mmCIF file of C-alpha atoms in Angstrom:
data_model
loop_
_atom_site.group_PDB
_atom_site.id
_atom_site.type_symbol
_atom_site.label_atom_id
_atom_site.label_comp_id
_atom_site.label_asym_id
_atom_site.label_seq_id
_atom_site.Cartn_x
_atom_site.Cartn_y
_atom_site.Cartn_z
ATOM 1 C CA MET A 229 15.610 15.938 -18.472
ATOM 2 C CA LYS A 230 12.966 18.152 -18.714
ATOM 3 C CA THR A 231 11.987 20.108 -15.671
ATOM 4 C CA SER A 232 8.782 18.675 -15.851
ATOM 5 C CA GLU A 233 10.456 15.237 -15.571
ATOM 6 C CA ILE A 234 12.572 16.228 -12.632
ATOM 7 C CA ILE A 235 9.368 17.877 -10.652
ATOM 8 C CA LEU A 236 7.479 14.645 -11.486
ATOM 9 C CA THR A 237 10.855 12.399 -10.749
ATOM 10 C CA VAL A 238 10.624 14.289 -7.104
ATOM 11 C CA ILE A 239 7.187 13.610 -6.710
ATOM 12 C CA MET A 240 7.651 10.383 -7.171
ATOM 13 C CA PHE A 241 10.301 9.942 -4.520
ATOM 14 C CA VAL A 242 8.724 11.691 -1.830
ATOM 15 C CA CYS A 243 5.357 9.671 -2.462
ATOM 16 C CA ALA A 244 7.783 6.454 -2.069
ATOM 17 C CA ALA A 245 9.071 7.584 1.126
ATOM 18 C CA ALA A 246 5.543 8.753 2.199
ATOM 19 C CA SER A 247 4.594 5.369 1.280
ATOM 20 C CA LEU A 248 7.099 3.569 3.436
ATOM 21 C CA ILE A 249 7.040 5.868 5.986
ATOM 22 C CA PHE A 250 3.360 4.732 6.523
ATOM 23 C CA SER A 251 3.796 1.203 5.870
ATOM 24 C CA VAL A 252 6.646 1.143 8.284
ATOM 25 C CA MET A 253 4.379 2.403 10.937
ATOM 26 C CA GLN A 254 1.436 0.477 10.105
ATOM 27 C CA PHE A 255 3.538 -3.030 10.529
ATOM 28 C CA MET A 256 4.264 -1.305 13.944
ATOM 29 C CA GLU A 257 0.432 -1.090 14.484
ATOM 30 C CA LYS A 258 1.036 2.844 15.267
ATOM 31 C CA GLY A 259 -1.317 5.924 14.131
ATOM 32 C CA ILE A 260 -4.189 5.446 12.565
ATOM 33 C CA LEU A 261 -5.319 2.359 10.703
ATOM 34 C CA LEU A 262 -5.550 3.484 6.850
ATOM 35 C CA ASN A 263 -7.693 0.500 5.675
ATOM 36 C CA ASN A 264 -11.282 0.822 4.401
ATOM 37 C CA ALA A 265 -12.635 -1.615 6.606
ATOM 38 C CA TRP A 266 -11.765 0.694 9.614
ATOM 39 C CA PHE A 267 -12.934 3.567 8.133
ATOM 40 C CA TYR A 268 -16.752 2.499 7.092
ATOM 41 C CA ALA A 269 -16.692 0.458 10.423
ATOM 42 C CA SER A 270 -19.373 2.171 13.196
ATOM 43 C CA LYS A 271 -17.592 3.080 16.483
ATOM 44 C CA ASP A 272 -19.654 -0.641 17.997
ATOM 45 C CA GLU A 273 -18.090 -2.378 15.301
ATOM 46 C CA ARG A 274 -14.616 -1.222 15.745
ATOM 47 C CA SER A 275 -14.226 -1.545 19.577
ATOM 48 C CA LYS A 276 -15.084 -4.814 18.449
ATOM 49 C CA MET A 277 -12.588 -5.228 15.506
ATOM 50 C CA ASN A 278 -9.546 -7.365 15.245
ATOM 51 C CA LYS A 279 -7.032 -4.960 13.531
ATOM 52 C CA LYS A 280 -4.229 -6.705 13.677
ATOM 53 C CA PRO A 281 -4.792 -8.644 9.835
ATOM 54 C CA TYR A 282 -5.860 -5.160 8.559
ATOM 55 C CA TYR A 283 -3.060 -2.973 9.690
ATOM 56 C CA ARG A 284 -0.468 -6.034 8.482
ATOM 57 C CA GLN A 285 -2.796 -5.558 5.347
ATOM 58 C CA SER A 286 -2.119 -1.905 4.972
ATOM 59 C CA ALA A 287 1.118 -2.316 5.873
ATOM 60 C CA ILE A 288 2.032 -4.790 2.797
ATOM 61 C CA VAL A 289 -0.181 -2.677 0.285
ATOM 62 C CA LEU A 290 1.838 0.549 1.435
ATOM 63 C CA LEU A 291 4.782 -1.367 0.898
ATOM 64 C CA PHE A 292 3.960 -2.599 -2.292
ATOM 65 C CA LEU A 293 3.271 1.531 -3.157
ATOM 66 C CA PHE A 294 6.568 2.082 -2.261
ATOM 67 C CA LEU A 295 8.325 -0.373 -4.579
ATOM 68 C CA VAL A 296 5.556 1.043 -7.591
ATOM 69 C CA PHE A 297 6.774 4.885 -6.860
ATOM 70 C CA LEU A 298 9.984 3.826 -6.406
ATOM 71 C CA SER A 299 10.107 2.131 -10.036
ATOM 72 C CA VAL A 300 7.989 5.071 -11.567
ATOM 73 C CA GLY A 301 11.200 7.334 -10.395
ATOM 74 C CA LEU A 302 13.906 4.806 -11.774
ATOM 75 C CA ASN A 303 11.782 4.902 -14.676
ATOM 76 C CA LEU A 304 11.627 8.834 -15.509
ATOM 77 C CA ILE A 305 15.350 8.966 -14.633
ATOM 78 C CA THR A 306 16.487 5.985 -16.651
ATOM 79 C CA LYS A 307 13.779 5.570 -19.095
ATOM 80 C CA ARG A 308 13.990 1.626 -19.350
ATOM 81 C CA LEU A 309 11.975 -0.468 -20.083
ATOM 82 C CA ILE A 310 12.817 -3.329 -16.933
ATOM 83 C CA PHE A 311 11.176 -0.301 -14.482
ATOM 84 C CA LEU A 312 8.045 -0.005 -16.421
ATOM 85 C CA ILE A 313 7.561 -3.806 -16.604
ATOM 86 C CA ILE A 314 8.400 -3.897 -12.672
ATOM 87 C CA GLU A 315 5.732 -1.262 -12.042
ATOM 88 C CA TYR A 316 2.660 -3.164 -13.870
ATOM 89 C CA VAL A 317 3.805 -6.305 -12.405
ATOM 90 C CA LEU A 318 4.001 -4.370 -8.755
ATOM 91 C CA LEU A 319 0.618 -2.715 -9.579
ATOM 92 C CA ALA A 320 -0.983 -6.244 -10.269
ATOM 93 C CA ALA A 321 0.277 -7.817 -7.472
ATOM 94 C CA VAL A 322 -0.873 -5.178 -4.835
ATOM 95 C CA PHE A 323 -4.635 -5.588 -6.656
ATOM 96 C CA ILE A 324 -4.433 -9.374 -6.550
ATOM 97 C CA TYR A 325 -2.770 -8.958 -2.796
ATOM 98 C CA GLY A 326 -5.857 -6.815 -1.708
ATOM 99 C CA ILE A 327 -8.809 -8.985 -3.010
ATOM 100 C CA VAL A 328 -7.278 -12.116 -1.510
ATOM 101 C CA SER A 329 -6.189 -10.736 1.863
ATOM 102 C CA THR A 330 -9.666 -9.359 2.169
ATOM 103 C CA VAL A 331 -11.619 -12.232 1.546
ATOM 104 C CA SER A 332 -9.488 -14.413 3.965
ATOM 105 C CA ILE A 333 -9.752 -11.635 6.151
ATOM 106 C CA GLN A 334 -13.583 -11.707 6.347
ATOM 107 C CA LYS A 335 -13.444 -15.557 5.980
ATOM 108 C CA LYS A 336 -11.172 -16.145 9.121
ATOM 109 C CA ASN A 337 -13.772 -13.136 10.781
ATOM 110 C CA LYS A 338 -17.041 -15.204 9.691
ATOM 111 C CA ASP A 339 -15.269 -18.498 11.398
ATOM 112 C CA LYS A 340 -15.337 -16.607 14.544
#
């Protein structure tokens, strides 16, 4: 492996570890809520907001990203096609999950 590949692999594994840590924190509903709905809400909206579904959504997205970064790192080490395929499948899954879960959360909020 070239030096640049080693550095990139280390960066991918560090990003994977950070994603996993933030995902666990979001599942535990600890720390700042890492969700656009929270960032774009006004102070008044934040005080009325049910944060639980947004914590869960963020946790699942970060867990997907952990798996993506892990797959990228393993792909850089092994150069196997399977890890590249897994990366693309996971990226598509996280994209679809993000859209579906956002629509679901908004639908539940409108029903209330």
